[in-house]
PDB file of C-alpha atoms and ligand atoms in Angstrom:
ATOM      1  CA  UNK A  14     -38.700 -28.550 -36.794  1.00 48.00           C
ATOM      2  CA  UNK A  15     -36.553 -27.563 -40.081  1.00 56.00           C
ATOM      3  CA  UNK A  16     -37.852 -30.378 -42.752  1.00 59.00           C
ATOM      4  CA  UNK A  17     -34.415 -31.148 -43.510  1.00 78.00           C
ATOM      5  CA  UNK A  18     -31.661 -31.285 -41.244  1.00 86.00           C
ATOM      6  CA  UNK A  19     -28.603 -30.621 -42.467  1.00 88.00           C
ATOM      7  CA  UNK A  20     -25.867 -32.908 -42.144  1.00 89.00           C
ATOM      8  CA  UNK A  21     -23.163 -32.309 -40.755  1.00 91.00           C
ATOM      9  CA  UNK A  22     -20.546 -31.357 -43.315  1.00 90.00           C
ATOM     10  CA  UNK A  23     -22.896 -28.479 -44.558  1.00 91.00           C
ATOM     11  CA  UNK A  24     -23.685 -27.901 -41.273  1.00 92.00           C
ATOM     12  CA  UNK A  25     -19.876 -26.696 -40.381  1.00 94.00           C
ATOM     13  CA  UNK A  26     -19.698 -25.556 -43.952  1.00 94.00           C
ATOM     14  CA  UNK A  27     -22.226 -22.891 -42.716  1.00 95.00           C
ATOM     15  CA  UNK A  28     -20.874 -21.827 -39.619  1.00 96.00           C
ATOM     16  CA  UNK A  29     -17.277 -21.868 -41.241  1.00 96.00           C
ATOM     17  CA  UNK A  30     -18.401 -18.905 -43.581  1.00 96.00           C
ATOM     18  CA  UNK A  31     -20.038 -17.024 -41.269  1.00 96.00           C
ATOM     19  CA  UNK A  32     -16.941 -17.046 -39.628  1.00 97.00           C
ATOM     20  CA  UNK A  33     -14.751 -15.804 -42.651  1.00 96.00           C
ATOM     21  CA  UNK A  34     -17.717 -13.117 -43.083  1.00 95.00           C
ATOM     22  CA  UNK A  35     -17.037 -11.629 -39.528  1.00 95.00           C
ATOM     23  CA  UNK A  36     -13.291 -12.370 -39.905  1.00 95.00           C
ATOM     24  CA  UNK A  37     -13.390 -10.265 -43.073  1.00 95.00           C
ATOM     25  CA  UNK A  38     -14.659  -7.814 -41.121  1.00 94.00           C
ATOM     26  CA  UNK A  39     -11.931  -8.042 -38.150  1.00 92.00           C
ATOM     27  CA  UNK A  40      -9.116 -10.118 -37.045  1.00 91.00           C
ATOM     28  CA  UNK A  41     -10.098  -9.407 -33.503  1.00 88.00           C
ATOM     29  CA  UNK A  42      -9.193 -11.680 -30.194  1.00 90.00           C
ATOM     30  CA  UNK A  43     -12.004 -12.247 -27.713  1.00 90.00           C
ATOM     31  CA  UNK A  44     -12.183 -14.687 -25.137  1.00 91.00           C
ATOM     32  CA  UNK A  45     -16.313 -13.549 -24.259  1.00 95.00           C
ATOM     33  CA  UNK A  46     -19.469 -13.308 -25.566  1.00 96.00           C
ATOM     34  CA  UNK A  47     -22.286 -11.690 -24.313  1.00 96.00           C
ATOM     35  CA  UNK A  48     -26.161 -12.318 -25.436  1.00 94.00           C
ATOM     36  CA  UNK A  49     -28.464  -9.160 -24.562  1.00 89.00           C
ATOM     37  CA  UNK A  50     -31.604 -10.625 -24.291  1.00 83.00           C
ATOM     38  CA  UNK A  51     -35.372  -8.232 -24.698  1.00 71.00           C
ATOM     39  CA  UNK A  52     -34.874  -5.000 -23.419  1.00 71.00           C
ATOM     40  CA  UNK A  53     -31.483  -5.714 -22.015  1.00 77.00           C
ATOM     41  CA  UNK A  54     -29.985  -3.963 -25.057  1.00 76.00           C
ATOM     42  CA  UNK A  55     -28.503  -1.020 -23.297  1.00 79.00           C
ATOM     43  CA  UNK A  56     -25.054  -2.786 -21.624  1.00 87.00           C
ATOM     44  CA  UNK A  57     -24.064  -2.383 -25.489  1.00 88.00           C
ATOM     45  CA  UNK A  58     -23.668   1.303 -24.834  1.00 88.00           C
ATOM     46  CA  UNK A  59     -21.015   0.390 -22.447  1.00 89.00           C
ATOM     47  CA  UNK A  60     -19.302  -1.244 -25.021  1.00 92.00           C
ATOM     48  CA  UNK A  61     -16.615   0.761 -27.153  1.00 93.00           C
ATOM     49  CA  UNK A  62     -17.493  -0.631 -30.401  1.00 95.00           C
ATOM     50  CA  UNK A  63     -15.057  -1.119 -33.065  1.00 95.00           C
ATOM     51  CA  UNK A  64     -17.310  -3.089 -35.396  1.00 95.00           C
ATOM     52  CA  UNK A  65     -20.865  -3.124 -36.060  1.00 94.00           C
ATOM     53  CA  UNK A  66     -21.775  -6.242 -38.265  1.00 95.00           C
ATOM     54  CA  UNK A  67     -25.244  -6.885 -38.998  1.00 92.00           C
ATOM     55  CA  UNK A  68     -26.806 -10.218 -38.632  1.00 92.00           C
ATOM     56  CA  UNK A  69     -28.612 -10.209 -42.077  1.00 90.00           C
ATOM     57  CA  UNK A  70     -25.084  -9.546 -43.947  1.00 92.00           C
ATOM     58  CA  UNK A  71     -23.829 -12.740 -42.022  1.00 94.00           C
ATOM     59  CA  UNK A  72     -24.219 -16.166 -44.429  1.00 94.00           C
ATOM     60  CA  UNK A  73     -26.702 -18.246 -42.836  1.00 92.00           C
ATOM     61  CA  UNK A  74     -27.339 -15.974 -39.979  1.00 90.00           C
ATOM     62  CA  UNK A  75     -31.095 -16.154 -38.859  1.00 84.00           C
ATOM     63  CA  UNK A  76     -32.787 -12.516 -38.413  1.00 74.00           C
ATOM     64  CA  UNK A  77     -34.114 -11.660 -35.455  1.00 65.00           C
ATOM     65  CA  UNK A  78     -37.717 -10.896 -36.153  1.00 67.00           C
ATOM     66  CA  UNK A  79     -38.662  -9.361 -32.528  1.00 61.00           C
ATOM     67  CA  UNK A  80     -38.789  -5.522 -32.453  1.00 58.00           C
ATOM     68  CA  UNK A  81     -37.457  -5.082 -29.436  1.00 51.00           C
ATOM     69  CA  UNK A  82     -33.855  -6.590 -30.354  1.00 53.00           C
ATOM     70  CA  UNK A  83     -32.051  -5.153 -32.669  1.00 68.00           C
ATOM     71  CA  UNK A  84     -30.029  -8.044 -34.608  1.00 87.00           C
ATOM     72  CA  UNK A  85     -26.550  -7.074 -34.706  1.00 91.00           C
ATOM     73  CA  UNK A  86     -22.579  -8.834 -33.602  1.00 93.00           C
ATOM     74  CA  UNK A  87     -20.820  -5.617 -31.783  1.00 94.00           C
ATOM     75  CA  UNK A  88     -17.231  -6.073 -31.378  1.00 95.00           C
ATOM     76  CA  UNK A  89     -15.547  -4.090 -29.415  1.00 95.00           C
ATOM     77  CA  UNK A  90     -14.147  -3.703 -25.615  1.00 94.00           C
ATOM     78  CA  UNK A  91     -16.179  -3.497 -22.341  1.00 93.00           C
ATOM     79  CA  UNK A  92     -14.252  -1.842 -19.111  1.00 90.00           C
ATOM     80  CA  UNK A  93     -11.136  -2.362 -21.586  1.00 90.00           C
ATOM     81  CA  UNK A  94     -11.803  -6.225 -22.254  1.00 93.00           C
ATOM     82  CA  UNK A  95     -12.679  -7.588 -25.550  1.00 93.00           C
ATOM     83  CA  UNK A  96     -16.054  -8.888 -26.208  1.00 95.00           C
ATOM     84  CA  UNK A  97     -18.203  -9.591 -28.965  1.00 96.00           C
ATOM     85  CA  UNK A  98     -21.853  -9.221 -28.256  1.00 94.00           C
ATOM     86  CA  UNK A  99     -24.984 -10.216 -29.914  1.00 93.00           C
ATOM     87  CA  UNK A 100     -27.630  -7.545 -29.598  1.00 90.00           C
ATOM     88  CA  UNK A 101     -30.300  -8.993 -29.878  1.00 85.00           C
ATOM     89  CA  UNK A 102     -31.238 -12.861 -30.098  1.00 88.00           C
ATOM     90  CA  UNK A 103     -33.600 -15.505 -32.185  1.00 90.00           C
ATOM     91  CA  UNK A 104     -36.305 -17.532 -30.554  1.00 93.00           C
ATOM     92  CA  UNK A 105     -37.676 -20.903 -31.559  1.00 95.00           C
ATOM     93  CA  UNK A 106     -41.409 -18.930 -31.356  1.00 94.00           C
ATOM     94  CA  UNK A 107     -40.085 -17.022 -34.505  1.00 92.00           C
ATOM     95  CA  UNK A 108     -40.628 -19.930 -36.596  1.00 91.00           C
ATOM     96  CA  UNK A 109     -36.996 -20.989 -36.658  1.00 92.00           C
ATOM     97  CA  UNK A 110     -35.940 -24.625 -35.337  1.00 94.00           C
ATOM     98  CA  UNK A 111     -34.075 -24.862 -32.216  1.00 96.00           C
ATOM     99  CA  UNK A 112     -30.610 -25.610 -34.665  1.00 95.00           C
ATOM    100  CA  UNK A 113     -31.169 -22.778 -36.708  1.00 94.00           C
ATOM    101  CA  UNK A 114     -31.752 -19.998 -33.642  1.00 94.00           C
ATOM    102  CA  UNK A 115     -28.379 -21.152 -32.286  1.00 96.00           C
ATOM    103  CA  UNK A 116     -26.518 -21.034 -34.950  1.00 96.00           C
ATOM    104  CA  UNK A 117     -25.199 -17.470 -33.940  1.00 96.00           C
ATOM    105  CA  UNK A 118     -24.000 -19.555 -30.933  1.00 97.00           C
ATOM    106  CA  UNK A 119     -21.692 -21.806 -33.183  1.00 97.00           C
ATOM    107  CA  UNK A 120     -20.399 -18.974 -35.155  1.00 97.00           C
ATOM    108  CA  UNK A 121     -19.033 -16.799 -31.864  1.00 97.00           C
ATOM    109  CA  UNK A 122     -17.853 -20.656 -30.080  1.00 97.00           C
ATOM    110  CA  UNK A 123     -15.668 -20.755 -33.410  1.00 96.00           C
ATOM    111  CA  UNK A 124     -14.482 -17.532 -33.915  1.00 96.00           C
ATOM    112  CA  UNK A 125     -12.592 -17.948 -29.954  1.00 95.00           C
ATOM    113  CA  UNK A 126     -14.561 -17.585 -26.988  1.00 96.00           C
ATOM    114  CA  UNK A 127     -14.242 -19.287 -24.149  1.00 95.00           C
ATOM    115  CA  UNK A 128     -17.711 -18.106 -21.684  1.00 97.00           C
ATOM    116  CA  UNK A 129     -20.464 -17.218 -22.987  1.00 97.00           C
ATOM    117  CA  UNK A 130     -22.272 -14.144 -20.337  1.00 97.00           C
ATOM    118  CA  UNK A 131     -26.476 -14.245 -21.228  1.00 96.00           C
ATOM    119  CA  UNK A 132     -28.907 -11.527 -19.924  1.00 94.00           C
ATOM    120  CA  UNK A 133     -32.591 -12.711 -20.671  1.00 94.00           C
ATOM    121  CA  UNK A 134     -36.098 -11.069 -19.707  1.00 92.00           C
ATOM    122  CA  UNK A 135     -38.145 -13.453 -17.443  1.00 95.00           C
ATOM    123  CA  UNK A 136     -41.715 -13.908 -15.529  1.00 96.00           C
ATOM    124  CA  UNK A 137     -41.225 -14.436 -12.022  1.00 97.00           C
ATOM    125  CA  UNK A 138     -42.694 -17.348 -10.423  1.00 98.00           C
ATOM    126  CA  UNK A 139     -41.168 -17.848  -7.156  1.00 98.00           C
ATOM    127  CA  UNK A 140     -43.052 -15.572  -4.405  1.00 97.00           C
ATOM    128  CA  UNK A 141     -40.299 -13.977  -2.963  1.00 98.00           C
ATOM    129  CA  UNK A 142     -39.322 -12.716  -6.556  1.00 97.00           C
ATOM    130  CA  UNK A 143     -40.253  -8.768  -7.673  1.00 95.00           C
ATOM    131  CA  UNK A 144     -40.702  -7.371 -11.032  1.00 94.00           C
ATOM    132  CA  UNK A 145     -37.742  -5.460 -11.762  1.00 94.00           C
ATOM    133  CA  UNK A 146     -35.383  -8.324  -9.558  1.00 96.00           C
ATOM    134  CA  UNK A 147     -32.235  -9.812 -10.700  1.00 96.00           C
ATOM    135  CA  UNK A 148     -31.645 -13.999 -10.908  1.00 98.00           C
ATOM    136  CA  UNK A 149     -28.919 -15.996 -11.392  1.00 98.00           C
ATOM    137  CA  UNK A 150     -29.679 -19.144 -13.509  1.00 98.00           C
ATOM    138  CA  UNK A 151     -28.174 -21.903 -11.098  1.00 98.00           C
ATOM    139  CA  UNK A 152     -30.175 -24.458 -13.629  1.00 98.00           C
ATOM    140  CA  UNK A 153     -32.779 -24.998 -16.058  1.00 98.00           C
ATOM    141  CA  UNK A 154     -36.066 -26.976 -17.460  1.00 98.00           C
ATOM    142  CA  UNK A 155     -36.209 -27.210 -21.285  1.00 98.00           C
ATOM    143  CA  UNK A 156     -39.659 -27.493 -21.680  1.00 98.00           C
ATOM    144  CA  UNK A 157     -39.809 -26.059 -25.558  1.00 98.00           C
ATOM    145  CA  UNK A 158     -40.367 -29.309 -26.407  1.00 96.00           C
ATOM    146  CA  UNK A 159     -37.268 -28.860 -29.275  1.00 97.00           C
ATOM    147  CA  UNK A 160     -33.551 -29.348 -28.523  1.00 97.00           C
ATOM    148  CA  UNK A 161     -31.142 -27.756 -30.704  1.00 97.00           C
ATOM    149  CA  UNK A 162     -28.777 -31.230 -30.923  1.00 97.00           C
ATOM    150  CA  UNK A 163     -31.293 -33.105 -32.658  1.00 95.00           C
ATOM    151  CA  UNK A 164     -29.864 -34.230 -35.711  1.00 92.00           C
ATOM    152  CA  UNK A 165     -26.247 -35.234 -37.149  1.00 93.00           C
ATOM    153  CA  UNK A 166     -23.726 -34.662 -34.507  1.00 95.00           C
ATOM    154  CA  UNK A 167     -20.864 -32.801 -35.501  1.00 96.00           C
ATOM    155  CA  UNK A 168     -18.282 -34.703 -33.246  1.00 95.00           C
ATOM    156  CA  UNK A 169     -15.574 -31.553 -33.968  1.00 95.00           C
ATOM    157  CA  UNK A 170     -18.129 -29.546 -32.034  1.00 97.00           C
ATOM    158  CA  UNK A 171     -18.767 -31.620 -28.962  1.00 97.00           C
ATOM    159  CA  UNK A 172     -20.507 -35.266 -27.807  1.00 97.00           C
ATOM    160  CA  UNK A 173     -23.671 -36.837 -29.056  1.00 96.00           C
ATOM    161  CA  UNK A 174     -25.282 -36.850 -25.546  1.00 97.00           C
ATOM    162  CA  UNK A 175     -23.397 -33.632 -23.740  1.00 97.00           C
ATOM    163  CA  UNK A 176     -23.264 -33.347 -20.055  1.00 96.00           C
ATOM    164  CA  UNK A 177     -25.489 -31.199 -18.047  1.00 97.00           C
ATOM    165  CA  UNK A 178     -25.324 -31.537 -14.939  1.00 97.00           C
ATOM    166  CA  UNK A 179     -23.703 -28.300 -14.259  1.00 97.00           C
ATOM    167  CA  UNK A 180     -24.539 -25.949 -17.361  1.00 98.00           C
ATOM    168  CA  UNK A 181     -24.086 -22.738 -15.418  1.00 98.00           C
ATOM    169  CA  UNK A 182     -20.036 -22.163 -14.653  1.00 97.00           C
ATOM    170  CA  UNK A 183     -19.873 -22.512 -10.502  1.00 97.00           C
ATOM    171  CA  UNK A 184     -16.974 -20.303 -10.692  1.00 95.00           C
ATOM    172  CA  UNK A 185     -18.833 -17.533 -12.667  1.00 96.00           C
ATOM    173  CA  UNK A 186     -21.398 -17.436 -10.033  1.00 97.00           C
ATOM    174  CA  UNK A 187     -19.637 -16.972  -7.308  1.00 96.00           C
ATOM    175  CA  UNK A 188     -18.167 -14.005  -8.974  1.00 96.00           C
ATOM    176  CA  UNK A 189     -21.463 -12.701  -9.944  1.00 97.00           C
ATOM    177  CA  UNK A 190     -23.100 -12.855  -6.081  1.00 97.00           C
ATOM    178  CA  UNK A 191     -19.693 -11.290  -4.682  1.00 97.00           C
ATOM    179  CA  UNK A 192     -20.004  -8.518  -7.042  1.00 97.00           C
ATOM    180  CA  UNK A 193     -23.691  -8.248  -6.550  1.00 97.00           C
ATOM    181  CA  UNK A 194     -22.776  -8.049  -2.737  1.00 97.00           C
ATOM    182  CA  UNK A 195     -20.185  -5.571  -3.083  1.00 97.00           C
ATOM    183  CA  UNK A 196     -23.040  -3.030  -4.805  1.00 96.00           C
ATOM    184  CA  UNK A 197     -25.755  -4.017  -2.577  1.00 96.00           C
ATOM    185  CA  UNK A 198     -27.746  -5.418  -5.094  1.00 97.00           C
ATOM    186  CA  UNK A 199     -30.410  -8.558  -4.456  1.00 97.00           C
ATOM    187  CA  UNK A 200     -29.189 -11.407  -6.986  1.00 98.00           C
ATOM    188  CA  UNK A 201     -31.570 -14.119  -5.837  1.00 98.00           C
ATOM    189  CA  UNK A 202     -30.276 -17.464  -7.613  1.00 98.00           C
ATOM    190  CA  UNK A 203     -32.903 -20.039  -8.975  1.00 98.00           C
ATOM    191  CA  UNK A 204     -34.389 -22.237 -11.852  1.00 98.00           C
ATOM    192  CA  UNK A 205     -34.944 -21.367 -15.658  1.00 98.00           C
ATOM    193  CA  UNK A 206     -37.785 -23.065 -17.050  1.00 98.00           C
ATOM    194  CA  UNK A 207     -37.953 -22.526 -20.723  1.00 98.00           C
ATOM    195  CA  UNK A 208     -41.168 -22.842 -22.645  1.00 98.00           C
ATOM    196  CA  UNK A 209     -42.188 -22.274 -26.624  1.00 97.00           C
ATOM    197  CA  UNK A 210     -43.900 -19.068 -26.190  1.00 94.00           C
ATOM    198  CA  UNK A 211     -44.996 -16.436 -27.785  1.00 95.00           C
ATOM    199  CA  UNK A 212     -47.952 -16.299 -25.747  1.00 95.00           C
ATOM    200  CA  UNK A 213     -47.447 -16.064 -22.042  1.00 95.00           C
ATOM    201  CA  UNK A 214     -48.562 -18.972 -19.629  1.00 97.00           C
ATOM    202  CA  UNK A 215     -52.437 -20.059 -18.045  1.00 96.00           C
ATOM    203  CA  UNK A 216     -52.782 -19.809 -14.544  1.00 97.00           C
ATOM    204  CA  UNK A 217     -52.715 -23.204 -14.417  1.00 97.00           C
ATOM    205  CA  UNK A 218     -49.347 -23.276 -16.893  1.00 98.00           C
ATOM    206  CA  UNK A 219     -48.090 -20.934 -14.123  1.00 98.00           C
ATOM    207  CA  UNK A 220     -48.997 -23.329 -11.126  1.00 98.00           C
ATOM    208  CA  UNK A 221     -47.490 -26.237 -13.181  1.00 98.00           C
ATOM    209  CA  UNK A 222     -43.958 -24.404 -13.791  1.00 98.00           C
ATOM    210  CA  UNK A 223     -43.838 -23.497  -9.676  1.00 98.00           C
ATOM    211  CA  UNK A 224     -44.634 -27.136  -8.794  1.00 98.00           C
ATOM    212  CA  UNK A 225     -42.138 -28.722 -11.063  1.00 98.00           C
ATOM    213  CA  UNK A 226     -39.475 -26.700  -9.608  1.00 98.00           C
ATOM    214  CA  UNK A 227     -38.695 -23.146 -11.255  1.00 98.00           C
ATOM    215  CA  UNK A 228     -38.555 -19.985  -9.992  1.00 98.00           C
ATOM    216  CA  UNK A 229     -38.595 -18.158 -12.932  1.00 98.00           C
ATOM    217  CA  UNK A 230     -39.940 -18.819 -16.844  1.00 98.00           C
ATOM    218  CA  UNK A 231     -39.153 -17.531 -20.080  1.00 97.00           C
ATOM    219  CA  UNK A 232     -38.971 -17.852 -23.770  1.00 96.00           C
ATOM    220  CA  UNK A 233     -35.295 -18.219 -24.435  1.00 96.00           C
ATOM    221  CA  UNK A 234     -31.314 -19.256 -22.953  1.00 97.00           C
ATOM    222  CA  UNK A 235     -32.035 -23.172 -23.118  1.00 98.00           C
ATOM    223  CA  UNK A 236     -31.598 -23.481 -26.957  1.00 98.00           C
ATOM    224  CA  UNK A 237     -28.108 -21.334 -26.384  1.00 98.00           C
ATOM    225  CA  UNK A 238     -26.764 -22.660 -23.449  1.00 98.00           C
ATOM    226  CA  UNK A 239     -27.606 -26.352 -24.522  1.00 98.00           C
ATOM    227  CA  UNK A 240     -25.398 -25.231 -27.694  1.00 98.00           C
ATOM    228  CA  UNK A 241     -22.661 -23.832 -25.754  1.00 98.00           C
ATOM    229  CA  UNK A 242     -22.086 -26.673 -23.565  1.00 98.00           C
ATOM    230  CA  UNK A 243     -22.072 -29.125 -26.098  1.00 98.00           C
ATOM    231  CA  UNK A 244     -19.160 -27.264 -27.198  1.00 98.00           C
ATOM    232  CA  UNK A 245     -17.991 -26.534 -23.634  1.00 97.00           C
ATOM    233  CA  UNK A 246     -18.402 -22.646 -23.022  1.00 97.00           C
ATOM    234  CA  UNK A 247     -18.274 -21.922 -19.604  1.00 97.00           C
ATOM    235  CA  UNK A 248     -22.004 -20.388 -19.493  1.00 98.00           C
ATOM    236  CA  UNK A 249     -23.328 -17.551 -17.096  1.00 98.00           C
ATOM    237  CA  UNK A 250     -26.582 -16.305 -17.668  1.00 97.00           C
ATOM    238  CA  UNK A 251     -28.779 -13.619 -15.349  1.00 97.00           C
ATOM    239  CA  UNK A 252     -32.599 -13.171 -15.808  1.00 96.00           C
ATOM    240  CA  UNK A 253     -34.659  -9.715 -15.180  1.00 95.00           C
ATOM    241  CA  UNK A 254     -37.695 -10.427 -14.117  1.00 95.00           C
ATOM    242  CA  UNK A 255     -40.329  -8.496 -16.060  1.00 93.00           C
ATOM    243  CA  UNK A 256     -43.412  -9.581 -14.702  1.00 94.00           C
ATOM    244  CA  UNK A 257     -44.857 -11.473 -11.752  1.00 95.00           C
ATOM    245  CA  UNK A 258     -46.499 -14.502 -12.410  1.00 97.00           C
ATOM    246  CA  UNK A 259     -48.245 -15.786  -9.324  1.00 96.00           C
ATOM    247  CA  UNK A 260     -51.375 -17.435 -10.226  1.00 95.00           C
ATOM    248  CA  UNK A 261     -53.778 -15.865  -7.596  1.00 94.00           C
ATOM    249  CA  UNK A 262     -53.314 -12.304  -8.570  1.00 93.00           C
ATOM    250  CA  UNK A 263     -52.284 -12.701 -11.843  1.00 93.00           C
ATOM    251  CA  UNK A 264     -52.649  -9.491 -14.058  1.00 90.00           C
ATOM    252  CA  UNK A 265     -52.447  -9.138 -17.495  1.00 92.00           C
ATOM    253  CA  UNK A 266     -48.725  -7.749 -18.942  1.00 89.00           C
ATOM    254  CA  UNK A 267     -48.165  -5.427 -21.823  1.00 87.00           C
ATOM    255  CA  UNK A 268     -44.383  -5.909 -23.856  1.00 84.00           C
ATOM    256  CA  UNK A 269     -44.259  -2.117 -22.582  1.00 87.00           C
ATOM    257  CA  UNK A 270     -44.382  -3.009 -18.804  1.00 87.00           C
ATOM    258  CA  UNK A 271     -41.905  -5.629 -19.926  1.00 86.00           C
ATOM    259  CA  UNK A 272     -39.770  -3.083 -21.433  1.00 86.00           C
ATOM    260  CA  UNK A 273     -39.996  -1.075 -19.013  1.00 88.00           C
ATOM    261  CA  UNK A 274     -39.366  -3.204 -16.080  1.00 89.00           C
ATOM    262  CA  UNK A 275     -36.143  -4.436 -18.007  1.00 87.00           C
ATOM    263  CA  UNK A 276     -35.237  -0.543 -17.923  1.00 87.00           C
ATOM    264  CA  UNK A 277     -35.394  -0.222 -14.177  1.00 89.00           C
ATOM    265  CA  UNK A 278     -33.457  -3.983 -13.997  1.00 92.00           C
ATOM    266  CA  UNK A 279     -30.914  -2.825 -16.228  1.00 90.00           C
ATOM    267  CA  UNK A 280     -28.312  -0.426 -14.269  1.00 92.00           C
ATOM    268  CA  UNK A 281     -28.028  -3.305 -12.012  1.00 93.00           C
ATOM    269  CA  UNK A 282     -27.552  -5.985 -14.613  1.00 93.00           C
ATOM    270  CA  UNK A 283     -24.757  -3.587 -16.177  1.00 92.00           C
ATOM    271  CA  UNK A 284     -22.764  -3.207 -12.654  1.00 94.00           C
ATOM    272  CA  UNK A 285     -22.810  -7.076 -12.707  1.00 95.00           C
ATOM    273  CA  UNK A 286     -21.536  -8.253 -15.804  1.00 94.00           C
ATOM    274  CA  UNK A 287     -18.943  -5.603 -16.635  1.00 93.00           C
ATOM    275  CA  UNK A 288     -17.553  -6.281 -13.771  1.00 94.00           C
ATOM    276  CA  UNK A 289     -17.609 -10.255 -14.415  1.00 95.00           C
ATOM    277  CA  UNK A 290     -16.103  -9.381 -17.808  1.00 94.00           C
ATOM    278  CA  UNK A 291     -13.194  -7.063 -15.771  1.00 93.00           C
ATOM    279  CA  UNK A 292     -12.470 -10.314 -13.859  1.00 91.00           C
ATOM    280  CA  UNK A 293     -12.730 -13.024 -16.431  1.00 88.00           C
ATOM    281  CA  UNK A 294      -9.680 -10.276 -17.981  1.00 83.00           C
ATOM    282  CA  UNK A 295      -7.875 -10.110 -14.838  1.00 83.00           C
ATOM    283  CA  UNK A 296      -7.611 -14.182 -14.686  1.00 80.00           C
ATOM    284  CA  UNK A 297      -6.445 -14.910 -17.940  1.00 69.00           C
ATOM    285  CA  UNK A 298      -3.799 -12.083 -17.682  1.00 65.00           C
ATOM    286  CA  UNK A 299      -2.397 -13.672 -14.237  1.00 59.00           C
TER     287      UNK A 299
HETATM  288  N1  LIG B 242     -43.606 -16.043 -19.418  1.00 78.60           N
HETATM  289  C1  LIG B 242     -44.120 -15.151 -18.570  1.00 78.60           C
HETATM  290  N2  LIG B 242     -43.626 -13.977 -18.359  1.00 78.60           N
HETATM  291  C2  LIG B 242     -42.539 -13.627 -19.013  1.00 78.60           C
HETATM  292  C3  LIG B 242     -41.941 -14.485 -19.887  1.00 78.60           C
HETATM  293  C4  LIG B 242     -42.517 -15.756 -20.108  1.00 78.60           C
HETATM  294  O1  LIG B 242     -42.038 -16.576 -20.900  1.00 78.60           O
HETATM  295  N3  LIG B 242     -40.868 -13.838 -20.388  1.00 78.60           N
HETATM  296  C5  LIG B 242     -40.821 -12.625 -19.812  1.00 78.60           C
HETATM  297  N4  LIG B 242     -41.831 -12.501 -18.970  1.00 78.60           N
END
């Protein structure tokens, strides 16, 4: 928890000039965002970048301390559509607050978009899950024990007690599983539990998550998507399972088997969200 909260004028104040830092950098349109979560980094190379803007020359921006992101806002166009695209993402486990590692989210909600498209590494919990798998988010647990509203609400931004009882955009999933069909690639569809992290769950931790309901657990997307539909992004987010997390054969993982499982994940993930991009185009231009 940050030992002050800001209020709410300074909290604007702050998003408002990272916003004139990136639009002194570009006067840019984009209607989409995309968040490449660990290992997921490579869908940037799809990406014709025009500008490269690094998080740490951004007022207020947190840094992403993980080594495996690399902290960066590429703006550019995917398939021909433009995006802007954080490579690379904060976690409350890197000692920021829940607020602070979603500030990035503010800044992209006010400099235009309208959906917000998240990739994010997960374990997999639910049995019929493999390492390497694809899942739609069709919901989620916050279970960080922080929420990223707590505080001042800035009313400009969106309601003291948001919504939630549909954070992940119906429409946007359809899309996603009729793409995933039309490449004959598994998209199984399921529950997000987040947790604090950094260390990965118990056994028992494991048995807990299952019995409350999720199918798969991570680190990350709660904070962001909580943030994004307080401000009313229409939110799509698809998790790579990295590791299997059933509690009676549980093996240790390494952030390399991780890695690499996100790797093998990753052609797949690309197919599917270019192509939600191409679409997302192809509406707002009918
Ligand atoms: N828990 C377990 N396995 C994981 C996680 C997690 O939070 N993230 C990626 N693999």
């Amino acid at each position: 928890m940050e030992a002050n909260i800001p209020d709410s004028e300074t909290q604007v104040a702050r998003v408002d000039a990272a916003i004139a830092a990136v639009r002194a950098v570009t006067d840019s349109k984009f209607k989409i965002g995309l968040i490449l979560g660990t290992g997921l980094g490579k869908l940037a190379e799809r990406i014709d970048v025009q500008h490269t803007i690094s998080y740490d020359s951004i007022p207020h921006f947190p840094v992403s301390t993980v080594e495996s992101h690399q902290g960066r806002l590429l703006i550019g166009t995917l398939e021909g559509v433009s995006v802007i695209c954080m490579q690379g993402r904060m976690h409350v486990y890197e000692g920021y607050s829940a607020r602070e590692a979603t500030f990035p989210i503010r800044v992209v909600a006010g400099l235009g978009i309208e959906c917000l498209l998240i990739t994010t590494a997960c374990g997999g919990m639910n049995p019929a899950y493999r390492r390497g798998d694809l899942m739609l988010l069709s919901d989620h647990i916050n279970l960080q024990g922080v929420n990223p509203l707590v505080g001042p609400n800035v009313d400009a931004w969106g309601p003291r007690f948001p919504d939630m009882s549909e954070p992940y955009d119906v429409a946007l999933r359809a899309r996603a599983k009729q793409i995933a069909d039309e490449h004959a690639i598994k998209l199984h569809e399921g529950v997000y539990v987040s947790v604090l992290g950094p260390n990965l769950e118990t056994k028992a931790e494991y048995r807990f998550l299952r019995a409350i309901g999720a199918d798969v657990v991570g680190m990350s997307t709660t904070p962001e998507v909580t943030v994004a539909r307080h401000m009313d992004l229409r939110v799509m987010a698809i998790g790579v399972i990295t590791d299997e997390c059933f509690p009676d054969t549980l093996q240790p993982v390494t952030l390399e088997e991780v890695l690499e499982a996100a790797g093998i994940a990753e052609p797949k993930l690309t197919t599917i969200m270019s192509e939600v991009v191409v679409s997302l185009d192809e509406d707002q231009s009918r």
